[in-house]
Short mmCIF file of C-alpha atoms and ligand atoms in Angstrom, two decimals:
data_model
loop_
_atom_site.label_atom_id
_atom_site.label_comp_id
_atom_site.label_asym_id
_atom_site.label_seq_id
_atom_site.Cartn_x
_atom_site.Cartn_y
_atom_site.Cartn_z
CA MET A 821 -174.60 85.93 -113.68
CA SER A 822 -174.94 83.38 -116.47
CA GLY A 823 -173.60 79.89 -115.95
CA LEU A 824 -172.83 79.78 -119.68
CA VAL A 825 -169.46 81.55 -119.73
CA ASP A 826 -166.70 80.09 -121.87
CA GLY A 827 -162.94 80.03 -121.39
CA PHE A 828 -162.64 83.40 -123.18
CA GLY A 829 -165.17 85.15 -120.93
CA ARG A 830 -167.97 85.13 -123.51
CA VAL A 831 -171.40 85.01 -121.86
CA HIS A 832 -173.99 83.03 -123.82
CA ARG A 833 -177.43 84.63 -123.99
CA ASP A 834 -178.73 83.47 -127.37
CA LEU A 835 -179.93 79.93 -128.15
CA ARG A 836 -180.69 79.02 -131.78
CA ILE A 837 -183.02 76.05 -132.12
CA SER A 838 -183.49 74.17 -135.36
CA LEU A 839 -187.01 72.74 -135.46
CA THR A 840 -186.50 70.60 -138.55
CA ASP A 841 -183.85 69.92 -141.18
CA LYS A 842 -186.53 69.74 -143.90
CA CYS A 843 -187.25 72.66 -146.20
CA SER A 844 -189.53 73.90 -148.96
CA LEU A 845 -186.50 75.22 -150.90
CA ARG A 846 -183.13 73.75 -151.91
CA CYS A 847 -180.79 76.76 -151.78
CA THR A 848 -177.56 75.73 -153.48
CA TYR A 849 -175.43 77.20 -150.64
CA CYS A 850 -177.30 75.11 -148.05
CA MET A 851 -178.63 71.82 -149.45
CA PRO A 852 -178.01 69.50 -152.40
CA ALA A 853 -180.78 68.96 -154.98
CA GLU A 854 -181.24 65.29 -153.99
CA GLY A 855 -179.97 62.73 -151.54
CA VAL A 856 -180.23 64.71 -148.30
CA PRO A 857 -179.58 62.45 -145.27
CA TRP A 858 -182.74 63.45 -143.32
CA ILE A 859 -182.91 63.29 -139.53
CA PRO A 860 -185.23 60.36 -138.60
CA LYS A 861 -188.62 61.58 -137.32
CA GLN A 862 -188.26 59.86 -133.95
CA SER A 863 -185.02 61.76 -133.31
CA VAL A 864 -186.61 65.19 -133.70
CA LEU A 865 -187.14 66.85 -130.32
CA THR A 866 -190.75 67.18 -129.16
CA PRO A 867 -192.28 70.45 -127.90
CA ASP A 868 -191.96 69.10 -124.33
CA GLU A 869 -188.25 68.42 -124.82
CA ILE A 870 -187.58 71.81 -126.42
CA GLU A 871 -189.45 73.59 -123.64
CA ARG A 872 -187.45 71.71 -121.03
CA VAL A 873 -184.13 72.70 -122.65
CA VAL A 874 -185.17 76.35 -122.87
CA ARG A 875 -186.29 76.44 -119.23
CA VAL A 876 -182.87 75.23 -118.14
CA ALA A 877 -181.12 77.58 -120.59
CA ALA A 878 -183.16 80.53 -119.31
CA ASP A 879 -182.05 79.72 -115.75
CA GLU A 880 -178.48 79.78 -117.09
CA GLY A 881 -178.93 83.29 -118.49
CA VAL A 882 -180.23 82.71 -122.03
CA GLU A 883 -182.51 85.62 -122.96
CA THR A 884 -183.27 85.10 -126.64
CA VAL A 885 -184.31 82.00 -128.55
CA ARG A 886 -184.24 82.00 -132.36
CA LEU A 887 -186.24 79.30 -134.12
CA THR A 888 -184.73 78.19 -137.39
CA GLY A 889 -184.11 75.13 -139.52
CA GLY A 890 -184.35 73.89 -142.25
CA GLU A 891 -187.60 75.75 -142.57
CA PRO A 892 -189.36 76.32 -139.22
CA LEU A 893 -192.71 77.01 -140.94
CA ILE A 894 -192.92 73.34 -141.94
CA SER A 895 -192.58 72.12 -138.37
CA PRO A 896 -196.04 70.81 -137.36
CA ASN A 897 -195.57 72.11 -133.81
CA LEU A 898 -194.34 75.61 -134.56
CA ILE A 899 -197.13 77.68 -133.00
CA GLU A 900 -197.27 75.49 -129.91
CA ILE A 901 -193.49 75.76 -129.47
CA VAL A 902 -193.57 79.56 -129.83
CA ARG A 903 -196.38 79.79 -127.28
CA ARG A 904 -194.59 77.62 -124.74
CA LEU A 905 -191.19 79.32 -125.13
CA ALA A 906 -192.57 82.87 -125.08
CA ALA A 907 -194.17 82.11 -121.70
CA ILE A 908 -190.87 81.13 -120.05
CA GLU A 909 -189.49 83.56 -117.46
CA GLY A 910 -185.77 83.53 -116.76
CA PRO A 911 -183.92 85.48 -114.10
CA ASN A 912 -183.53 88.28 -116.68
CA GLY A 913 -187.23 88.37 -117.60
CA GLN A 914 -189.39 86.75 -120.26
CA ILE A 915 -187.65 84.88 -123.07
CA GLU A 916 -187.74 86.69 -126.40
CA VAL A 917 -188.64 84.35 -129.27
CA ALA A 918 -187.49 85.24 -132.80
CA MET A 919 -187.58 83.19 -136.01
CA THR A 920 -185.63 82.95 -139.27
CA THR A 921 -187.70 81.74 -142.20
CA ASN A 922 -187.84 81.60 -145.99
CA GLY A 923 -191.32 83.17 -145.75
CA ILE A 924 -193.18 80.51 -147.74
CA ARG A 925 -196.71 80.11 -146.25
CA LEU A 926 -195.98 82.92 -143.78
CA PRO A 927 -199.27 84.79 -144.53
CA GLU A 928 -201.35 81.94 -143.08
CA PHE A 929 -199.09 81.66 -140.01
CA ILE A 930 -198.64 85.33 -139.07
CA PRO A 931 -201.79 85.76 -136.92
CA GLY A 932 -201.05 82.59 -134.95
CA LEU A 933 -197.40 83.53 -134.46
CA GLU A 934 -198.29 87.02 -133.23
CA GLU A 935 -200.88 85.62 -130.87
CA ALA A 936 -198.47 82.94 -129.58
CA GLY A 937 -195.92 85.60 -128.62
CA LEU A 938 -193.31 85.65 -131.40
CA SER A 939 -191.33 88.91 -131.19
CA ARG A 940 -189.33 89.22 -134.38
CA LEU A 941 -188.81 87.76 -137.84
CA ASN A 942 -185.88 87.46 -140.23
CA ILE A 943 -186.87 86.46 -143.76
CA SER A 944 -184.41 85.27 -146.39
CA ILE A 945 -184.61 86.74 -149.88
CA ASP A 946 -181.55 86.51 -152.12
CA THR A 947 -182.98 87.88 -155.36
CA LEU A 948 -186.02 89.69 -156.74
CA ASP A 949 -185.74 87.94 -160.10
CA PRO A 950 -187.88 84.79 -160.56
CA ASP A 951 -185.37 83.04 -162.86
CA ARG A 952 -182.48 83.71 -160.50
CA PHE A 953 -184.62 82.59 -157.58
CA MET A 954 -185.26 79.32 -159.41
CA GLU A 955 -181.53 78.90 -160.08
CA LEU A 956 -180.57 79.67 -156.47
CA THR A 957 -183.28 77.74 -154.64
CA ARG A 958 -184.20 75.11 -157.27
CA ARG A 959 -187.87 75.97 -156.68
CA ASP A 960 -190.22 78.40 -158.45
CA ARG A 961 -191.49 80.06 -155.25
CA LEU A 962 -190.40 83.71 -155.38
CA ILE A 963 -194.02 84.82 -155.47
CA ASP A 964 -194.72 82.98 -152.19
CA VAL A 965 -191.67 84.53 -150.50
CA LEU A 966 -192.78 88.01 -151.61
CA ALA A 967 -196.25 87.35 -150.19
CA GLY A 968 -194.64 86.27 -146.93
CA ILE A 969 -192.60 89.48 -146.71
CA GLU A 970 -195.68 91.57 -147.43
CA SER A 971 -197.60 89.80 -144.65
CA ALA A 972 -194.69 90.48 -142.27
CA ARG A 973 -194.74 94.16 -143.25
CA ARG A 974 -198.41 94.32 -142.25
CA SER A 975 -197.78 92.51 -138.96
CA SER A 976 -196.74 93.79 -135.55
CA LEU A 977 -193.44 91.88 -135.69
CA ARG A 978 -190.63 94.43 -135.51
CA PRO A 979 -187.83 94.98 -136.23
CA LEU A 980 -188.26 93.09 -139.50
CA LYS A 981 -185.02 91.93 -141.11
CA LEU A 982 -184.37 90.51 -144.58
CA ASN A 983 -181.31 88.33 -145.24
CA ALA A 984 -179.46 87.69 -148.51
CA VAL A 985 -176.40 85.56 -149.13
CA VAL A 986 -174.40 87.39 -151.80
CA MET A 987 -173.26 85.03 -154.57
CA ARG A 988 -170.72 85.82 -157.27
CA GLY A 989 -172.29 85.99 -160.72
CA ILE A 990 -175.77 85.33 -159.36
CA ASN A 991 -177.12 88.17 -157.24
CA GLU A 992 -174.14 90.44 -156.51
CA ASP A 993 -175.61 93.10 -158.85
CA GLU A 994 -178.85 93.22 -156.81
CA VAL A 995 -177.60 94.62 -153.50
CA VAL A 996 -178.94 98.14 -154.16
CA ASP A 997 -182.31 96.82 -155.41
CA LEU A 998 -182.62 94.60 -152.35
CA VAL A 999 -181.97 97.53 -149.99
CA GLU A 1000 -184.64 99.58 -151.78
CA PHE A 1001 -187.03 96.63 -151.61
CA ALA A 1002 -186.36 96.27 -147.86
CA ILE A 1003 -187.02 99.97 -147.24
CA GLU A 1004 -190.34 99.69 -149.10
CA HIS A 1005 -191.23 96.87 -146.71
CA GLU A 1006 -190.15 98.72 -143.54
CA ALA A 1007 -187.31 96.24 -143.10
CA GLN A 1008 -183.56 96.18 -142.59
CA MET A 1009 -181.63 94.45 -145.39
CA ARG A 1010 -178.66 92.32 -144.26
CA PHE A 1011 -176.09 90.85 -146.60
CA ILE A 1012 -174.36 87.64 -145.54
CA GLU A 1013 -170.99 86.46 -146.82
CA HIS A 1014 -171.25 82.97 -148.29
CA MET A 1015 -169.90 80.49 -145.72
CA PRO A 1016 -168.60 76.91 -146.21
CA LEU A 1017 -171.71 75.18 -144.82
CA ASP A 1018 -173.38 73.44 -147.76
CA ILE A 1019 -173.74 69.67 -147.73
CA GLY A 1020 -172.48 69.60 -151.32
CA HIS A 1021 -169.17 71.25 -150.29
CA THR A 1022 -169.31 73.68 -153.21
CA TRP A 1023 -167.84 76.69 -151.34
CA ASP A 1024 -164.84 78.37 -152.90
CA ARG A 1025 -163.20 81.28 -151.09
CA GLY A 1026 -162.08 82.82 -154.38
CA GLU A 1027 -165.71 82.91 -155.55
CA MET A 1028 -167.05 84.49 -152.37
CA VAL A 1029 -168.24 88.12 -152.50
CA PRO A 1030 -166.50 89.77 -149.52
CA ARG A 1031 -167.77 92.55 -147.22
CA GLU A 1032 -165.59 95.14 -148.96
CA GLU A 1033 -167.20 94.48 -152.33
CA ILE A 1034 -170.70 94.52 -150.88
CA LEU A 1035 -170.03 97.88 -149.23
CA ALA A 1036 -168.44 99.28 -152.40
CA SER A 1037 -171.52 98.35 -154.46
CA LEU A 1038 -173.86 99.90 -151.89
CA SER A 1039 -171.75 103.06 -151.69
CA GLU A 1040 -172.28 103.69 -155.41
CA LYS A 1041 -175.90 104.51 -154.57
CA PHE A 1042 -176.12 105.27 -150.84
CA SER A 1043 -174.16 107.25 -148.31
CA LEU A 1044 -173.32 104.76 -145.54
CA GLU A 1045 -172.29 105.67 -141.98
CA PRO A 1046 -171.18 102.91 -139.57
CA LEU A 1047 -173.41 102.71 -136.49
CA PRO A 1048 -171.96 102.07 -133.02
CA GLY A 1049 -173.35 99.63 -130.43
CA ARG A 1050 -172.89 96.30 -132.21
CA ALA A 1051 -172.14 94.25 -129.04
CA GLY A 1052 -172.46 90.53 -129.87
CA ALA A 1053 -174.60 91.06 -133.01
CA PRO A 1054 -173.34 89.35 -136.18
CA ALA A 1055 -174.32 92.27 -138.41
CA GLU A 1056 -172.24 95.40 -138.74
CA LEU A 1057 -174.80 98.17 -139.27
CA PHE A 1058 -174.69 101.28 -141.43
CA SER A 1059 -177.21 104.10 -141.67
CA ILE A 1060 -178.45 104.77 -145.20
CA ASP A 1061 -178.37 108.37 -146.40
CA GLY A 1062 -178.45 109.68 -142.84
CA GLY A 1063 -181.19 107.27 -141.65
CA PRO A 1064 -183.60 106.20 -140.34
CA TYR A 1065 -183.14 103.06 -142.46
CA THR A 1066 -180.10 100.87 -141.95
CA VAL A 1067 -178.33 98.05 -143.78
CA GLY A 1068 -176.29 95.25 -142.23
CA VAL A 1069 -173.33 93.19 -143.42
CA ILE A 1070 -172.60 89.82 -141.82
CA ALA A 1071 -168.95 89.23 -142.73
CA SER A 1072 -168.45 85.87 -141.02
CA VAL A 1073 -165.57 84.96 -143.33
CA THR A 1074 -163.55 88.14 -143.91
CA ALA A 1075 -164.29 89.96 -140.61
CA PRO A 1076 -165.31 87.26 -138.11
CA PHE A 1077 -167.08 88.40 -134.94
CA CYS A 1078 -166.22 85.28 -132.91
CA ALA A 1079 -164.64 87.33 -130.09
CA ASN A 1080 -168.11 88.61 -129.13
CA CYS A 1081 -170.14 85.49 -129.94
CA ASP A 1082 -172.92 84.79 -127.43
CA ARG A 1083 -174.65 81.98 -129.33
CA LEU A 1084 -175.28 78.31 -128.68
CA ARG A 1085 -177.15 76.01 -131.07
CA LEU A 1086 -179.52 73.07 -130.66
CA THR A 1087 -180.11 70.87 -133.70
CA ALA A 1088 -183.51 69.39 -134.49
CA ASP A 1089 -182.25 66.03 -133.21
CA GLY A 1090 -181.19 67.49 -129.89
CA GLN A 1091 -177.45 67.92 -130.34
CA LEU A 1092 -175.85 70.95 -128.74
CA ARG A 1093 -173.29 72.87 -130.85
CA ASN A 1094 -171.16 75.73 -129.55
CA CYS A 1095 -170.43 77.11 -133.05
CA LEU A 1096 -171.87 76.98 -136.58
CA PHE A 1097 -168.56 75.42 -137.58
CA ALA A 1098 -168.21 73.06 -134.60
CA ARG A 1099 -167.15 69.52 -135.41
CA GLU A 1100 -168.25 68.18 -132.04
CA GLU A 1101 -171.80 68.06 -130.66
CA LEU A 1102 -173.04 67.12 -127.20
CA ASP A 1103 -176.03 64.80 -127.05
CA LEU A 1104 -178.88 66.44 -125.13
CA ARG A 1105 -181.55 64.21 -126.69
CA THR A 1106 -180.28 61.04 -125.06
CA ALA A 1107 -180.03 62.85 -121.73
CA LEU A 1108 -183.58 64.18 -122.08
CA ARG A 1109 -184.92 60.72 -122.96
CA ASN A 1110 -183.02 59.06 -120.10
CA ASP A 1111 -184.71 61.23 -117.47
CA ALA A 1112 -181.72 63.46 -116.82
CA SER A 1113 -182.24 66.00 -114.04
CA ASP A 1114 -182.23 69.74 -114.77
CA GLU A 1115 -178.72 69.79 -113.31
CA GLY A 1116 -177.70 67.05 -115.76
CA ILE A 1117 -179.06 69.10 -118.72
CA ARG A 1118 -177.37 72.20 -117.34
CA ASP A 1119 -174.03 70.42 -117.02
CA ILE A 1120 -174.16 69.35 -120.69
CA MET A 1121 -174.84 72.98 -121.69
CA ARG A 1122 -171.98 74.21 -119.53
CA ALA A 1123 -169.65 71.57 -120.97
CA SER A 1124 -170.55 72.61 -124.52
CA VAL A 1125 -169.87 76.27 -123.75
CA ALA A 1126 -166.64 75.44 -121.90
CA ALA A 1127 -165.32 73.60 -124.97
CA LYS A 1128 -165.94 76.53 -127.32
CA ARG A 1129 -162.95 77.57 -129.39
CA ALA A 1130 -161.76 81.15 -129.76
CA GLY A 1131 -162.87 81.29 -133.40
CA HIS A 1132 -164.22 79.29 -136.33
CA GLY A 1133 -160.84 79.06 -138.08
CA ILE A 1134 -162.09 79.41 -141.70
CA GLY A 1135 -158.96 80.20 -143.67
CA ARG A 1136 -156.63 78.27 -141.40
CA PRO A 1137 -154.87 75.36 -143.10
CA ASP A 1138 -156.42 72.91 -140.60
CA PHE A 1139 -160.02 74.17 -141.11
CA VAL A 1140 -162.43 71.33 -141.88
CA GLN A 1141 -166.01 72.06 -142.86
CA PRO A 1142 -168.66 70.53 -140.55
CA GLU A 1143 -170.23 67.32 -141.82
CA ARG A 1144 -173.77 68.59 -141.43
CA GLY A 1145 -175.12 71.20 -143.83
CA MET A 1146 -176.59 74.51 -142.72
CA ASN A 1147 -180.13 73.08 -142.98
CA ALA A 1148 -179.33 70.53 -140.26
CA ILE A 1149 -177.19 72.78 -138.08
CA GLY A 1150 -179.71 75.63 -137.96
CA GLY A 1151 -178.64 78.99 -139.35
N1 SAM B 1803 -184.97 78.34 -143.96
C1 SAM B 1803 -184.79 79.54 -143.21
C2 SAM B 1803 -184.17 80.63 -144.04
O1 SAM B 1803 -183.67 80.34 -145.12
O2 SAM B 1803 -184.19 81.77 -143.59
C3 SAM B 1803 -184.00 79.34 -141.94
C4 SAM B 1803 -182.79 78.44 -142.01
S1 SAM B 1803 -181.48 79.05 -143.04
C5 SAM B 1803 -180.30 77.76 -142.84
C6 SAM B 1803 -180.89 80.41 -142.07
C7 SAM B 1803 -180.03 81.41 -142.78
O3 SAM B 1803 -178.81 80.79 -143.14
C8 SAM B 1803 -180.61 81.98 -144.06
O4 SAM B 1803 -180.60 83.40 -144.01
C9 SAM B 1803 -179.67 81.49 -145.12
O5 SAM B 1803 -179.56 82.40 -146.18
C10 SAM B 1803 -178.38 81.34 -144.36
N2 SAM B 1803 -177.43 80.42 -144.98
C11 SAM B 1803 -177.64 79.14 -145.35
N3 SAM B 1803 -176.52 78.60 -145.88
C12 SAM B 1803 -175.58 79.56 -145.84
C13 SAM B 1803 -174.21 79.64 -146.25
N4 SAM B 1803 -173.58 78.60 -146.81
N5 SAM B 1803 -173.55 80.80 -146.06
C14 SAM B 1803 -174.17 81.86 -145.51
N6 SAM B 1803 -175.45 81.85 -145.08
C15 SAM B 1803 -176.15 80.73 -145.26
FE1 SF4 B 1804 -184.10 76.03 -146.87
FE2 SF4 B 1804 -183.21 78.17 -145.56
FE3 SF4 B 1804 -181.50 76.24 -146.40
FE4 SF4 B 1804 -182.67 77.78 -148.20
S1 SF4 B 1804 -181.25 78.47 -146.58
S2 SF4 B 1804 -182.50 75.54 -148.30
S3 SF4 B 1804 -184.63 78.18 -147.30
S4 SF4 B 1804 -183.04 76.01 -144.89
#
């Protein structure tokens, strides 16, 4: 039985670790163009520290670790971290290591990641149009992302998932094209509702493209059947034209899945967060650097889980967006 059970009976089995807050893109929904308050280098957890946290988490029942950021491919220690984490055995077996990336420079990393023991990849691609990509990410790198997705298609890393945040007036007319692109690349396309997590605080609920609209656009082209067995997964899955391909919708705003959340997050500077939208963090880095025992690390994890709220509360009058942007929290 996991030690990471919160006051609502939710058992935590998934730890998301941000390796860096830095990134090769500047997606408008995540980061501002300039003036990002970067985490100081000396505050970023080392591979030893990350391994230590995951060993304790595995003993507490964590089964999956997802590496994210910022952009994990720009962390200088990525391959070493994957190798160390993939070797950890918990009471429920070997830790599964997955990664979410923007795909830039993925072709040169794929062999090393496969060899180090990475299991799965999610790659973000919001548009197939170079001008829109430039507008959305403030960088002219679509060609590099496409090369990254192609290298993932050729790899052993499965299932392969592609993520897109749907933005009003920017890429909402591309949902069908993105699904077809994903199928060509043996991947599952997943559409994410835009959440209030950008440092620039530009989110506007009225502007958000909700789940219902995403599904309506997809239904103009495909026959969608809801698939059972979602458990704690953020994406609601639908088969496309009878299968085998599927599409997912992550409706964090209009159909929150907080009641089944099994996730805990560690920021690049070693702060533990029990929710994407948490406004409190518990300081694991200081504990790690002050020679805390495994029990001390474990108690901080348990305290973070115990303090978890029932839901994120977007839409409630008292909702306040977290101070950190998505790049620093780890998506
Ligand atoms: N750089 C990597 C990437 O883009 O895949 C990993 C980190 S990124 C923060 C993780 C995921 O969060 C991406 O799929 C991204 O699209 C998503 N994301 C970032 N900001 C978001 C927001 N405001 N609302 C919804 N999803 C967001
Ligand atoms: Fe970078 Fe990912 Fe944020 Fe885009 S969503 S700016 S790729 S961290």
